[in-house]
Amino acid sequence: MMKKNSEVLVIGAGLSGLMAAAKAVAQGRKVMLVANGMGALGLSSGCIDLWGYQVDQPDKVCTNPLEEIAKLVQRQPSHPYGRLLEILPESLDFFLQLCQQNKIPYVKKESNWQLPTALGTLRPTYLVPESMAVPDLDEIKGILVVGFQALKDFYPEVLITNLQKNAQLAPNCQLSSVLVNLNRQELNANTLAHLLEKPTTIEQVLSQIKPHLTSEMVVLFPPVLGEQRSVDKIFCEQLGCPVFEVTNIPPALPGQRLQRALLKHLKNQGVEVIMGCQVTAAQVADKSCQGVVAEGSGKKLEISAQTIVLATGSFLGGGLVSSMGEIREGIFNLPLYTSSDKWSRRDFLSLAGQPFNEFGVVVNEHLQPLDEQGEIVLENVLITGANLAGCNYPIEKCGNGVALASGYKAGKLAGEV
Ligand SMILES: Cc1cc2nc3c(=O)[nH]c(=O)nc-3n(C[C@H](O)[C@H](O)[C@H](O)COP(=O)(O)OP(=O)(O)OC[C@H]3O[C@@H](n4cnc5c(N)ncnc54)[C@H](O)[C@@H]3O)c2cc1C
C-alpha cells in the first residue's frame, strides 16, 4: 500500500471541500484532496443560496439574508450557521475573490437576487455567476427566451406564461420566444453546452435568434452557455444586448464550471488532488485520526495528516449512508443527530421540510465532532457542509452558503494548526 502524508487532508470535492482546501493552501499548508465523486455542486444551479426566507414568516422571501441569519442564530443556535455567523462575511469575500481570480466571476447585491427559473418562478439566492445575473425584471423592456428543439426540460412558453403570473414585469414588457433548431434528434444540457463552445454552432444559433430581436431586449437562455468555459459574453457581443442563463433543474452547467475552475485552482496552487478514490477506513486512537485508507482507480493509499476535513456531504454526496432502519456516517462512524423517529413526511414538498435533511454530525465552534454528551469525538477531524446537523437546505435555501462558510472556516482552522 502506498503511503502519503500531508498537513491537511480534505475528503470531498463538493463546495465545502473545495473551499477548505483553497483556504488551507492559501495559508501555506501542504494540502491533499481525495474524493470519489463530484458531489452536489454540479447538480446545483451554481448559485450560492445564503438564506431564502424570513425567519418569522417562512413563506416570504427575505431581502437581507445576513440579517435574517443573525435572527436565526438567536432562535436556533444549533443551526450550522450558529458556528459560522462571525466568519460569514469574510468567507463570502474570499469566495468572490477566488472566483474573480479564476475568471469565473460571481456577482453580489446587498439583498437577495430574485432570479427567474426555467419554470417561470422566482428563486431567491445571494451570489450568482455573472452569466446568471439577470437585472430586476421590472426594469426590463423586452425579453426573448431562447429554447432548443430536442432539448428536454426547458420550454420557453412555460417560462413566459408563468413569469407573467409570478413576476412584477415592466408595464409594457414584451415577452417572446424562439426555438433554435440544431438538427439533433436528442439534446441534453451537457451535450448542448459542449456544442455551444464551437464557433459554427454559435453562428447557427445567432442566425436563428437575430430575426426575433428588437431593441432593448434581454435574452434568456437555459443554463447551457458553455461546458468548460462560459460563452455568454460572445452571445452578448454578437447580439448587441444583455444575455443571461436562467436556473434550471439538474444537472446545471454553472455549478459544474465552478467546480472545474476551483479544482484547477487547487492543482495550480500545488494541492495534490486525487479523484475517483474512496476513503474506506480510518485509524483512530486517543480521540485523534492517525490516518485513512483510500481506494480507487487501482490504487490503495494510506494517508496521514495533521488535520482532516470531512467534507463528504450528506446522503447524495455519500457522507451519510442509510440502510433499512439505520443511518451512519460513512468513514468514522461518528455519532449522528437524527431529528425524529420519522425520517420523512408524506407531503414531500411540505414547507416544514423533510426531517432527513437535518440529519448529520453535531459540532462545536471549532467544527470538531461531538457525541451525545457534548464531548469531542475526534480532535483533528473538522466537519463541513451537508454533513453538518440541523440544516434543512431545500426549504431554508442555504445549502451552498453553509458549505462555503463551513469549508472556509475548516480551511482556516486547519491552516492555523
Ligand atoms: C440537486 C441539488 C440541487 C441543489 N441546488 C442548490 C442551489 O442551487 N444552491 C444552493 O445554495 N444549494 C443547492 N443545493 C445544496 C448544495 O448543493 C449542497 O448543500 C452543498 O453543495 C453540499 O456541499 P458539500 O461539499 O457539503 O457536499 P457534496 O457536494 O455532497 O460533496 C461531497 C463530496 O464528498 C465525496 N465523498 C463522500 N464520501 C466519500 C468517501 N468516503 N471518500 C471520498 N470522497 C467521498 C463526494 O464524492 C463529493 O465529492 C442543491 C443540492 C442538490 C442535491
CSV table of C-alpha atoms and ligand atoms in Angstrom, one decimal:
chain,number,residue,atom,x,y,z
A,1,MET,CA,0.0,0.0,0.0
A,2,MET,CA,1.4,3.4,-1.0
A,3,LYS,CA,1.8,5.8,1.9
A,4,LYS,CA,1.3,9.5,1.7
A,5,ASN,CA,1.5,12.3,4.2
A,6,SER,CA,0.0,15.8,4.2
A,7,GLU,CA,-0.5,18.6,6.7
A,8,VAL,CA,-4.2,18.9,5.7
A,9,LEU,CA,-6.3,16.1,4.1
A,10,VAL,CA,-9.6,17.2,2.7
A,11,ILE,CA,-12.1,14.3,1.9
A,12,GLY,CA,-14.6,15.5,-0.6
A,13,ALA,CA,-14.7,17.7,-3.7
A,14,GLY,CA,-18.0,19.5,-3.2
A,15,LEU,CA,-18.1,23.2,-2.4
A,16,SER,CA,-17.2,22.7,1.2
A,17,GLY,CA,-14.2,20.6,0.4
A,18,LEU,CA,-13.0,22.9,-2.3
A,19,MET,CA,-13.3,25.9,0.0
A,20,ALA,CA,-11.5,24.1,2.8
A,21,ALA,CA,-8.6,23.2,0.5
A,22,ALA,CA,-8.4,26.6,-1.1
A,23,LYS,CA,-8.2,28.4,2.3
A,24,ALA,CA,-5.8,26.0,3.8
A,25,VAL,CA,-3.4,26.2,0.8
A,26,ALA,CA,-3.7,30.0,0.8
A,27,GLN,CA,-2.3,29.8,4.3
A,28,GLY,CA,0.8,27.9,3.1
A,29,ARG,CA,-0.3,24.4,4.2
A,30,LYS,CA,0.6,21.2,2.3
A,31,VAL,CA,-2.9,20.1,1.3
A,32,MET,CA,-4.2,16.9,-0.3
A,33,LEU,CA,-7.8,16.4,-1.5
A,34,VAL,CA,-9.3,13.0,-2.1
A,35,ALA,CA,-12.8,12.4,-3.4
A,36,ASN,CA,-14.7,9.6,-5.0
A,37,GLY,CA,-17.1,11.7,-7.0
A,38,MET,CA,-18.2,15.3,-7.7
A,39,GLY,CA,-20.9,15.7,-5.0
A,40,ALA,CA,-23.9,18.1,-5.2
A,41,LEU,CA,-22.2,21.2,-6.8
A,42,GLY,CA,-22.5,20.0,-10.4
A,43,LEU,CA,-26.2,19.3,-9.8
A,44,SER,CA,-26.9,22.6,-8.1
A,45,SER,CA,-27.6,25.8,-10.0
A,46,GLY,CA,-24.2,27.1,-9.2
A,47,CYS,CA,-25.8,30.0,-7.3
A,48,ILE,CA,-24.9,30.4,-3.7
A,49,ASP,CA,-28.0,30.4,-1.6
A,50,LEU,CA,-27.3,32.0,1.8
A,51,TRP,CA,-30.8,32.3,3.3
A,52,GLY,CA,-34.0,32.5,1.3
A,53,TYR,CA,-37.0,33.3,3.6
A,54,GLN,CA,-37.9,35.3,6.6
A,55,VAL,CA,-37.4,33.6,9.9
A,56,ASP,CA,-40.7,34.9,11.2
A,57,GLN,CA,-42.6,34.4,8.0
A,58,PRO,CA,-41.1,31.4,6.2
A,59,ASP,CA,-43.5,31.9,3.2
A,60,LYS,CA,-42.0,35.3,2.5
A,61,VAL,CA,-38.7,35.9,0.7
A,62,CYS,CA,-36.1,37.8,2.8
A,63,THR,CA,-34.2,40.7,1.3
A,64,ASN,CA,-31.2,40.7,3.6
A,65,PRO,CA,-30.0,37.2,4.3
A,66,LEU,CA,-27.2,38.2,6.6
A,67,GLU,CA,-29.7,40.0,8.9
A,68,GLU,CA,-32.0,37.0,8.7
A,69,ILE,CA,-29.2,34.6,9.6
A,70,ALA,CA,-28.4,36.7,12.7
A,71,LYS,CA,-32.0,36.3,13.8
A,72,LEU,CA,-32.0,32.6,13.1
A,73,VAL,CA,-28.9,32.0,15.2
A,74,GLN,CA,-30.5,33.8,18.1
A,75,ARG,CA,-33.6,31.5,17.9
A,76,GLN,CA,-31.9,28.3,16.8
A,77,PRO,CA,-28.2,28.3,17.9
A,78,SER,CA,-27.9,24.6,16.9
A,79,HIS,CA,-28.2,25.5,13.2
A,80,PRO,CA,-24.8,25.2,11.4
A,81,TYR,CA,-24.9,29.0,10.9
A,82,GLY,CA,-24.6,29.2,14.7
A,83,ARG,CA,-21.0,28.1,14.3
A,84,LEU,CA,-20.4,30.3,11.2
A,85,LEU,CA,-22.1,33.6,11.7
A,86,GLU,CA,-19.0,35.6,12.5
A,87,ILE,CA,-16.9,34.2,9.7
A,88,LEU,CA,-19.7,34.6,7.1
A,89,PRO,CA,-18.7,38.0,5.6
A,90,GLU,CA,-15.0,37.1,5.3
A,91,SER,CA,-15.8,33.7,3.8
A,92,LEU,CA,-18.0,35.3,1.1
A,93,ASP,CA,-15.3,37.8,0.3
A,94,PHE,CA,-12.8,35.0,0.0
A,95,PHE,CA,-15.1,33.1,-2.4
A,96,LEU,CA,-15.7,36.2,-4.5
A,97,GLN,CA,-12.0,36.9,-4.9
A,98,LEU,CA,-11.3,33.3,-5.6
A,99,CYS,CA,-13.9,33.2,-8.4
A,100,GLN,CA,-12.6,36.6,-9.8
A,101,GLN,CA,-9.0,35.3,-9.8
A,102,ASN,CA,-10.1,32.2,-11.6
A,103,LYS,CA,-12.1,34.0,-14.3
A,104,ILE,CA,-15.5,32.7,-13.1
A,105,PRO,CA,-16.8,35.9,-11.6
A,106,TYR,CA,-19.7,35.9,-9.2
A,107,VAL,CA,-21.9,38.9,-8.5
A,108,LYS,CA,-23.3,40.1,-5.2
A,109,LYS,CA,-26.0,42.6,-4.3
A,110,GLU,CA,-26.7,43.8,-0.8
A,111,SER,CA,-30.0,41.9,-1.0
A,112,ASN,CA,-31.1,38.5,-2.3
A,113,TRP,CA,-31.4,38.2,-6.0
A,114,GLN,CA,-34.8,37.0,-7.3
A,115,LEU,CA,-33.8,35.0,-10.3
A,116,PRO,CA,-36.2,33.7,-13.0
A,117,THR,CA,-36.2,29.9,-13.3
A,118,ALA,CA,-36.9,27.7,-16.3
A,119,LEU,CA,-40.4,27.2,-14.8
A,120,GLY,CA,-41.0,30.9,-14.7
A,121,THR,CA,-40.9,31.1,-10.9
A,122,LEU,CA,-38.6,33.4,-9.0
A,123,ARG,CA,-35.8,32.0,-6.9
A,124,PRO,CA,-34.1,33.8,-4.0
A,125,THR,CA,-30.3,33.5,-3.9
A,126,TYR,CA,-27.3,35.5,-2.8
A,127,LEU,CA,-24.2,35.1,-5.0
A,128,VAL,CA,-24.7,34.4,-8.7
A,129,PRO,CA,-22.4,33.6,-11.6
A,130,GLU,CA,-22.1,36.7,-13.8
A,131,SER,CA,-23.8,34.8,-16.6
A,132,MET,CA,-27.0,34.5,-14.4
A,133,ALA,CA,-27.1,38.0,-13.0
A,134,VAL,CA,-30.5,38.9,-14.6
A,135,PRO,CA,-31.3,42.6,-13.7
A,136,ASP,CA,-34.5,43.4,-11.8
A,137,LEU,CA,-37.3,42.2,-14.0
A,138,ASP,CA,-39.4,45.3,-13.6
A,139,GLU,CA,-36.7,47.3,-15.3
A,140,ILE,CA,-36.6,45.1,-18.5
A,141,LYS,CA,-38.4,46.4,-21.6
A,142,GLY,CA,-38.5,43.2,-23.5
A,143,ILE,CA,-37.5,39.5,-23.0
A,144,LEU,CA,-36.6,36.9,-25.7
A,145,VAL,CA,-36.5,33.4,-24.3
A,146,VAL,CA,-34.3,31.0,-26.4
A,147,GLY,CA,-35.1,27.3,-26.4
A,148,PHE,CA,-33.6,24.4,-28.4
A,149,GLN,CA,-35.5,21.8,-30.3
A,150,ALA,CA,-35.0,18.4,-28.8
A,151,LEU,CA,-33.7,19.8,-25.5
A,152,LYS,CA,-35.6,18.3,-22.7
A,153,ASP,CA,-36.5,20.2,-19.5
A,154,PHE,CA,-36.6,23.7,-21.0
A,155,TYR,CA,-39.7,25.0,-22.6
A,156,PRO,CA,-39.7,28.8,-23.4
A,157,GLU,CA,-43.5,29.0,-23.4
A,158,VAL,CA,-43.8,27.6,-19.9
A,159,LEU,CA,-41.2,30.1,-18.7
A,160,ILE,CA,-43.1,33.0,-20.3
A,161,THR,CA,-46.6,32.0,-19.2
A,162,ASN,CA,-45.5,31.5,-15.6
A,163,LEU,CA,-43.2,34.5,-15.4
A,164,GLN,CA,-46.2,36.8,-16.4
A,165,LYS,CA,-48.1,35.4,-13.4
A,166,ASN,CA,-45.2,35.3,-10.9
A,167,ALA,CA,-43.1,38.3,-11.6
A,168,GLN,CA,-43.6,42.0,-11.5
A,169,LEU,CA,-42.7,42.9,-15.0
A,170,ALA,CA,-42.4,46.4,-16.5
A,171,PRO,CA,-45.9,47.6,-17.7
A,172,ASN,CA,-45.2,47.1,-21.5
A,173,CYS,CA,-42.6,44.4,-21.3
A,174,GLN,CA,-42.8,42.3,-24.5
A,175,LEU,CA,-42.1,38.6,-24.0
A,176,SER,CA,-41.4,36.3,-26.9
A,177,SER,CA,-39.5,33.1,-27.7
A,178,VAL,CA,-37.6,31.3,-30.3
A,179,LEU,CA,-36.9,27.6,-30.6
A,180,VAL,CA,-33.5,27.1,-32.2
A,181,ASN,CA,-33.1,24.0,-34.5
A,182,LEU,CA,-29.6,22.4,-34.4
A,183,ASN,CA,-30.8,19.4,-36.4
A,184,ARG,CA,-30.5,17.0,-33.5
A,185,GLN,CA,-32.8,14.2,-32.5
A,186,GLU,CA,-31.8,14.4,-28.9
A,187,LEU,CA,-30.0,17.0,-26.8
A,188,ASN,CA,-29.1,17.1,-23.1
A,189,ALA,CA,-27.7,20.1,-21.2
A,190,ASN,CA,-24.1,18.9,-21.3
A,191,THR,CA,-24.1,17.9,-25.0
A,192,LEU,CA,-25.6,21.3,-25.9
A,193,ALA,CA,-23.2,23.2,-23.7
A,194,HIS,CA,-20.3,21.4,-25.4
A,195,LEU,CA,-21.7,22.2,-28.8
A,196,LEU,CA,-22.1,25.9,-27.9
A,197,GLU,CA,-18.4,26.3,-27.5
A,198,LYS,CA,-17.9,25.7,-31.2
A,199,PRO,CA,-17.9,28.8,-33.4
A,200,THR,CA,-20.0,27.0,-36.1
A,201,THR,CA,-22.8,26.2,-33.6
A,202,ILE,CA,-22.7,29.7,-32.2
A,203,GLU,CA,-23.1,31.1,-35.8
A,204,GLN,CA,-26.1,28.7,-36.3
A,205,VAL,CA,-27.7,29.9,-33.1
A,206,LEU,CA,-27.1,33.6,-33.7
A,207,SER,CA,-28.6,33.5,-37.2
A,208,GLN,CA,-31.8,32.0,-35.8
A,209,ILE,CA,-32.1,34.4,-32.9
A,210,LYS,CA,-31.3,37.7,-34.7
A,211,PRO,CA,-34.6,38.0,-36.6
A,212,HIS,CA,-36.5,37.8,-33.3
A,213,LEU,CA,-34.6,40.6,-31.6
A,214,THR,CA,-36.0,44.1,-31.1
A,215,SER,CA,-34.2,47.0,-29.4
A,216,GLU,CA,-33.7,47.0,-25.6
A,217,MET,CA,-34.3,43.2,-25.3
A,218,VAL,CA,-32.7,40.9,-22.7
A,219,VAL,CA,-32.1,37.4,-24.0
A,220,LEU,CA,-32.6,34.4,-21.6
A,221,PHE,CA,-31.1,31.0,-22.3
A,222,PRO,CA,-31.2,27.7,-20.4
A,223,PRO,CA,-28.0,27.3,-18.4
A,224,VAL,CA,-26.0,25.8,-21.3
A,225,LEU,CA,-23.8,28.6,-22.5
A,226,GLY,CA,-20.5,26.6,-22.5
A,227,GLU,CA,-19.3,23.5,-20.8
A,228,GLN,CA,-15.7,24.2,-20.0
A,229,ARG,CA,-16.0,28.0,-20.3
A,230,SER,CA,-18.8,30.4,-20.3
A,231,VAL,CA,-19.6,31.8,-23.7
A,232,ASP,CA,-22.3,34.2,-22.6
A,233,LYS,CA,-20.1,37.2,-23.5
A,234,ILE,CA,-19.7,36.0,-27.1
A,235,PHE,CA,-23.5,35.9,-27.5
A,236,CYS,CA,-23.8,39.3,-25.7
A,237,GLU,CA,-21.3,40.9,-28.1
A,238,GLN,CA,-22.7,39.3,-31.3
A,239,LEU,CA,-26.3,40.1,-30.4
A,240,GLY,CA,-25.6,43.6,-29.0
A,241,CYS,CA,-27.8,43.0,-26.0
A,242,PRO,CA,-27.6,41.5,-22.5
A,243,VAL,CA,-27.7,37.7,-22.4
A,244,PHE,CA,-28.2,35.5,-19.4
A,245,GLU,CA,-28.7,31.9,-18.3
A,246,VAL,CA,-31.7,31.1,-16.1
A,247,THR,CA,-31.6,28.4,-13.4
A,248,ASN,CA,-33.0,25.0,-14.3
A,249,ILE,CA,-33.3,21.6,-12.8
A,250,PRO,CA,-30.1,19.4,-12.5
A,251,PRO,CA,-27.6,18.9,-14.0
A,252,ALA,CA,-26.5,22.5,-14.1
A,253,LEU,CA,-23.5,23.7,-16.1
A,254,PRO,CA,-22.8,26.8,-14.0
A,255,GLY,CA,-22.2,24.6,-10.9
A,256,GLN,CA,-20.0,22.3,-13.0
A,257,ARG,CA,-18.0,25.2,-14.3
A,258,LEU,CA,-17.4,26.5,-10.8
A,259,GLN,CA,-16.3,23.0,-9.6
A,260,ARG,CA,-13.9,22.6,-12.5
A,261,ALA,CA,-12.4,26.1,-12.0
A,262,LEU,CA,-11.9,25.6,-8.3
A,263,LEU,CA,-10.3,22.1,-8.8
A,264,LYS,CA,-7.9,23.7,-11.4
A,265,HIS,CA,-7.1,26.4,-9.0
A,266,LEU,CA,-6.2,23.9,-6.3
A,267,LYS,CA,-3.9,22.0,-8.6
A,268,ASN,CA,-2.2,25.2,-9.7
A,269,GLN,CA,-1.6,26.0,-6.0
A,270,GLY,CA,0.1,22.7,-5.5
A,271,VAL,CA,-2.7,20.8,-3.8
A,272,GLU,CA,-2.5,17.1,-4.6
A,273,VAL,CA,-6.0,16.2,-5.9
A,274,ILE,CA,-6.9,12.6,-6.2
A,275,MET,CA,-10.4,12.0,-7.7
A,276,GLY,CA,-12.1,8.6,-8.1
A,277,CYS,CA,-10.7,7.5,-4.8
A,278,GLN,CA,-13.0,6.5,-1.8
A,279,VAL,CA,-11.9,6.7,1.8
A,280,THR,CA,-12.9,3.3,3.2
A,281,ALA,CA,-11.4,3.2,6.6
A,282,ALA,CA,-9.7,5.3,9.3
A,283,GLN,CA,-7.2,4.5,12.1
A,284,VAL,CA,-8.3,6.2,15.3
A,285,ALA,CA,-6.6,6.4,18.6
A,286,ASP,CA,-6.8,8.8,21.6
A,287,LYS,CA,-9.5,10.9,20.1
A,288,SER,CA,-7.4,11.5,17.0
A,289,CYS,CA,-7.3,10.2,13.5
A,290,GLN,CA,-3.9,8.9,12.7
A,291,GLY,CA,-4.7,8.3,9.0
A,292,VAL,CA,-7.1,7.0,6.5
A,293,VAL,CA,-7.2,4.3,3.8
A,294,ALA,CA,-8.3,5.4,0.3
A,295,GLU,CA,-9.0,3.1,-2.6
A,296,GLY,CA,-9.8,3.6,-6.2
A,297,SER,CA,-8.5,3.6,-9.8
A,298,GLY,CA,-6.5,0.5,-8.9
A,299,LYS,CA,-4.7,2.3,-6.1
A,300,LYS,CA,-4.7,1.7,-2.4
A,301,LEU,CA,-3.3,4.6,-0.3
A,302,GLU,CA,-2.7,5.1,3.4
A,303,ILE,CA,-2.8,8.8,4.0
A,304,SER,CA,-1.8,10.5,7.3
A,305,ALA,CA,-2.4,14.2,8.0
A,306,GLN,CA,-2.3,16.6,11.0
A,307,THR,CA,-5.9,17.8,10.2
A,308,ILE,CA,-8.6,16.0,8.3
A,309,VAL,CA,-11.5,17.9,6.9
A,310,LEU,CA,-14.6,15.7,6.5
A,311,ALA,CA,-16.4,17.3,3.6
A,312,THR,CA,-18.2,14.2,2.4
A,313,GLY,CA,-21.7,15.7,2.2
A,314,SER,CA,-25.0,14.1,3.1
A,315,PHE,CA,-26.8,11.2,1.5
A,316,LEU,CA,-26.3,12.4,-2.0
A,317,GLY,CA,-22.6,13.1,-1.5
A,318,GLY,CA,-22.0,9.8,0.2
A,319,GLY,CA,-21.1,11.2,3.7
A,320,LEU,CA,-24.2,9.7,5.3
A,321,VAL,CA,-25.1,6.1,4.4
A,322,SER,CA,-28.6,4.7,5.0
A,323,SER,CA,-29.9,1.2,5.1
A,324,MET,CA,-33.2,-0.2,6.5
A,325,GLY,CA,-33.6,1.4,9.9
A,326,GLU,CA,-30.1,2.7,10.1
A,327,ILE,CA,-28.1,5.8,9.2
A,328,ARG,CA,-24.4,6.2,9.8
A,329,GLU,CA,-21.5,8.4,8.9
A,330,GLY,CA,-19.5,6.5,6.3
A,331,ILE,CA,-15.9,6.8,7.4
A,332,PHE,CA,-15.5,7.4,11.2
A,333,ASN,CA,-19.0,6.1,12.2
A,334,LEU,CA,-19.4,9.5,14.1
A,335,PRO,CA,-22.4,10.0,16.3
A,336,LEU,CA,-25.3,11.5,14.4
A,337,TYR,CA,-28.2,13.7,15.2
A,338,THR,CA,-31.4,12.4,13.8
A,339,SER,CA,-34.2,14.8,14.5
A,340,SER,CA,-37.2,12.5,15.0
A,341,ASP,CA,-38.2,8.9,14.6
A,342,LYS,CA,-39.9,9.8,11.4
A,343,TRP,CA,-37.3,10.3,8.7
A,344,SER,CA,-39.7,11.7,6.1
A,345,ARG,CA,-43.0,13.4,5.8
A,346,ARG,CA,-45.7,12.2,3.5
A,347,ASP,CA,-46.1,15.7,2.0
A,348,PHE,CA,-42.8,15.7,0.1
A,349,LEU,CA,-42.8,19.4,-0.6
A,350,SER,CA,-44.0,20.4,2.9
A,351,LEU,CA,-42.9,23.9,4.0
A,352,ALA,CA,-41.7,22.3,7.2
A,353,GLY,CA,-39.1,20.3,5.1
A,354,GLN,CA,-38.1,16.7,5.3
A,355,PRO,CA,-36.5,15.6,8.6
A,356,PHE,CA,-33.8,13.5,6.9
A,357,ASN,CA,-32.2,16.7,5.5
A,358,GLU,CA,-31.4,17.8,9.1
A,359,PHE,CA,-29.5,14.6,10.0
A,360,GLY,CA,-25.8,14.9,10.4
A,361,VAL,CA,-22.9,15.5,12.8
A,362,VAL,CA,-23.1,17.9,15.7
A,363,VAL,CA,-20.0,20.1,16.1
A,364,ASN,CA,-18.5,22.6,18.4
A,365,GLU,CA,-17.3,26.1,17.4
A,366,HIS,CA,-14.1,24.6,16.0
A,367,LEU,CA,-16.2,22.2,13.8
A,368,GLN,CA,-15.0,19.2,15.8
A,369,PRO,CA,-17.5,16.3,16.0
A,370,LEU,CA,-19.3,15.9,19.3
A,371,ASP,CA,-21.0,12.9,20.9
A,372,GLU,CA,-24.4,13.0,22.7
A,373,GLN,CA,-22.8,14.3,25.9
A,374,GLY,CA,-21.2,17.2,24.0
A,375,GLU,CA,-17.7,15.6,24.3
A,376,ILE,CA,-15.2,16.0,21.4
A,377,VAL,CA,-15.0,12.6,19.5
A,378,LEU,CA,-12.0,13.4,17.2
A,379,GLU,CA,-9.9,16.4,17.8
A,380,ASN,CA,-8.2,16.7,14.5
A,381,VAL,CA,-11.2,16.0,12.3
A,382,LEU,CA,-13.3,19.0,11.2
A,383,ILE,CA,-16.8,18.6,9.7
A,384,THR,CA,-18.2,20.8,6.9
A,385,GLY,CA,-21.1,21.3,4.6
A,386,ALA,CA,-24.1,19.0,4.2
A,387,ASN,CA,-22.5,16.6,6.7
A,388,LEU,CA,-23.4,19.1,9.5
A,389,ALA,CA,-26.6,18.5,11.5
A,390,GLY,CA,-29.5,20.9,11.8
A,391,CYS,CA,-29.8,22.4,8.3
A,392,ASN,CA,-32.8,21.9,6.1
A,393,TYR,CA,-31.3,23.4,2.9
A,394,PRO,CA,-34.1,22.8,0.4
A,395,ILE,CA,-36.6,24.9,2.3
A,396,GLU,CA,-34.2,27.3,4.0
A,397,LYS,CA,-32.2,27.9,0.8
A,398,CYS,CA,-28.8,27.8,2.4
A,399,GLY,CA,-27.1,24.7,1.0
A,400,ASN,CA,-24.1,26.3,-0.7
A,401,GLY,CA,-24.0,29.1,1.8
A,402,VAL,CA,-23.4,26.6,4.7
A,403,ALA,CA,-20.9,24.6,2.5
A,404,LEU,CA,-19.0,27.7,1.5
A,405,ALA,CA,-18.7,29.2,5.0
A,406,SER,CA,-18.0,25.9,6.9
A,407,GLY,CA,-15.4,24.9,4.3
A,408,TYR,CA,-13.7,28.2,4.6
A,409,LYS,CA,-13.7,28.0,8.4
A,410,ALA,CA,-12.3,24.5,8.4
A,411,GLY,CA,-9.6,25.5,5.9
A,412,LYS,CA,-8.7,28.5,8.1
A,413,LEU,CA,-8.6,26.4,11.3
A,414,ALA,CA,-6.5,23.8,9.6
A,415,GLY,CA,-4.2,26.5,8.3
A,416,GLU,CA,-3.7,27.8,11.9
A,417,VAL,CA,-2.7,24.4,13.4
B,1,LIG,C1,-30.0,18.6,-6.8
B,1,LIG,C2,-29.5,19.6,-5.9
B,1,LIG,C3,-29.5,21.0,-6.2
B,1,LIG,C4,-29.1,22.0,-5.3
B,1,LIG,N1,-29.1,23.3,-5.7
B,1,LIG,C5,-28.6,24.2,-4.9
B,1,LIG,C6,-28.5,25.6,-5.3
B,1,LIG,O1,-28.9,25.9,-6.4
B,1,LIG,N2,-28.0,26.5,-4.4
B,1,LIG,C7,-27.5,26.1,-3.2
B,1,LIG,O2,-27.0,27.0,-2.5
B,1,LIG,N3,-27.5,24.9,-2.8
B,1,LIG,C8,-28.1,23.9,-3.6
B,1,LIG,N4,-28.1,22.6,-3.2
B,1,LIG,C9,-27.5,22.2,-1.9
B,1,LIG,C10,-26.0,22.3,-2.0
B,1,LIG,O3,-25.6,21.9,-3.3
B,1,LIG,C11,-25.3,21.4,-1.0
B,1,LIG,O4,-25.9,21.5,0.2
B,1,LIG,C12,-23.8,21.6,-0.9
B,1,LIG,O5,-23.2,21.8,-2.2
B,1,LIG,C13,-23.1,20.5,-0.2
B,1,LIG,O6,-21.7,20.6,-0.4
B,1,LIG,P1,-20.8,19.6,0.4
B,1,LIG,O7,-19.4,20.0,0.0
B,1,LIG,O8,-21.1,19.6,1.8
B,1,LIG,O9,-21.2,18.1,-0.1
B,1,LIG,P2,-21.2,17.5,-1.6
B,1,LIG,O10,-21.3,18.4,-2.6
B,1,LIG,O11,-22.2,16.4,-1.5
B,1,LIG,O12,-19.8,16.8,-1.7
B,1,LIG,C14,-19.4,15.6,-1.1
B,1,LIG,C15,-18.1,15.1,-1.6
B,1,LIG,O13,-17.6,14.1,-0.8
B,1,LIG,C16,-17.2,13.0,-1.6
B,1,LIG,N5,-17.2,11.8,-0.7
B,1,LIG,C17,-18.3,11.3,0.0
B,1,LIG,N6,-17.9,10.2,0.7
B,1,LIG,C18,-16.6,10.0,0.4
B,1,LIG,C19,-15.7,9.0,0.7
B,1,LIG,N7,-15.9,8.0,1.6
B,1,LIG,N8,-14.4,9.0,0.2
B,1,LIG,C20,-14.1,10.0,-0.7
B,1,LIG,N9,-14.9,11.0,-1.1
B,1,LIG,C21,-16.2,11.0,-0.5
B,1,LIG,C22,-18.2,13.0,-2.7
B,1,LIG,O14,-17.8,12.3,-3.8
B,1,LIG,C23,-18.2,14.5,-3.0
B,1,LIG,O15,-17.0,14.9,-3.7
B,1,LIG,C24,-28.5,21.6,-4.1
B,1,LIG,C25,-28.5,20.2,-3.7
B,1,LIG,C26,-28.9,19.3,-4.6
B,1,LIG,C27,-28.8,17.8,-4.2
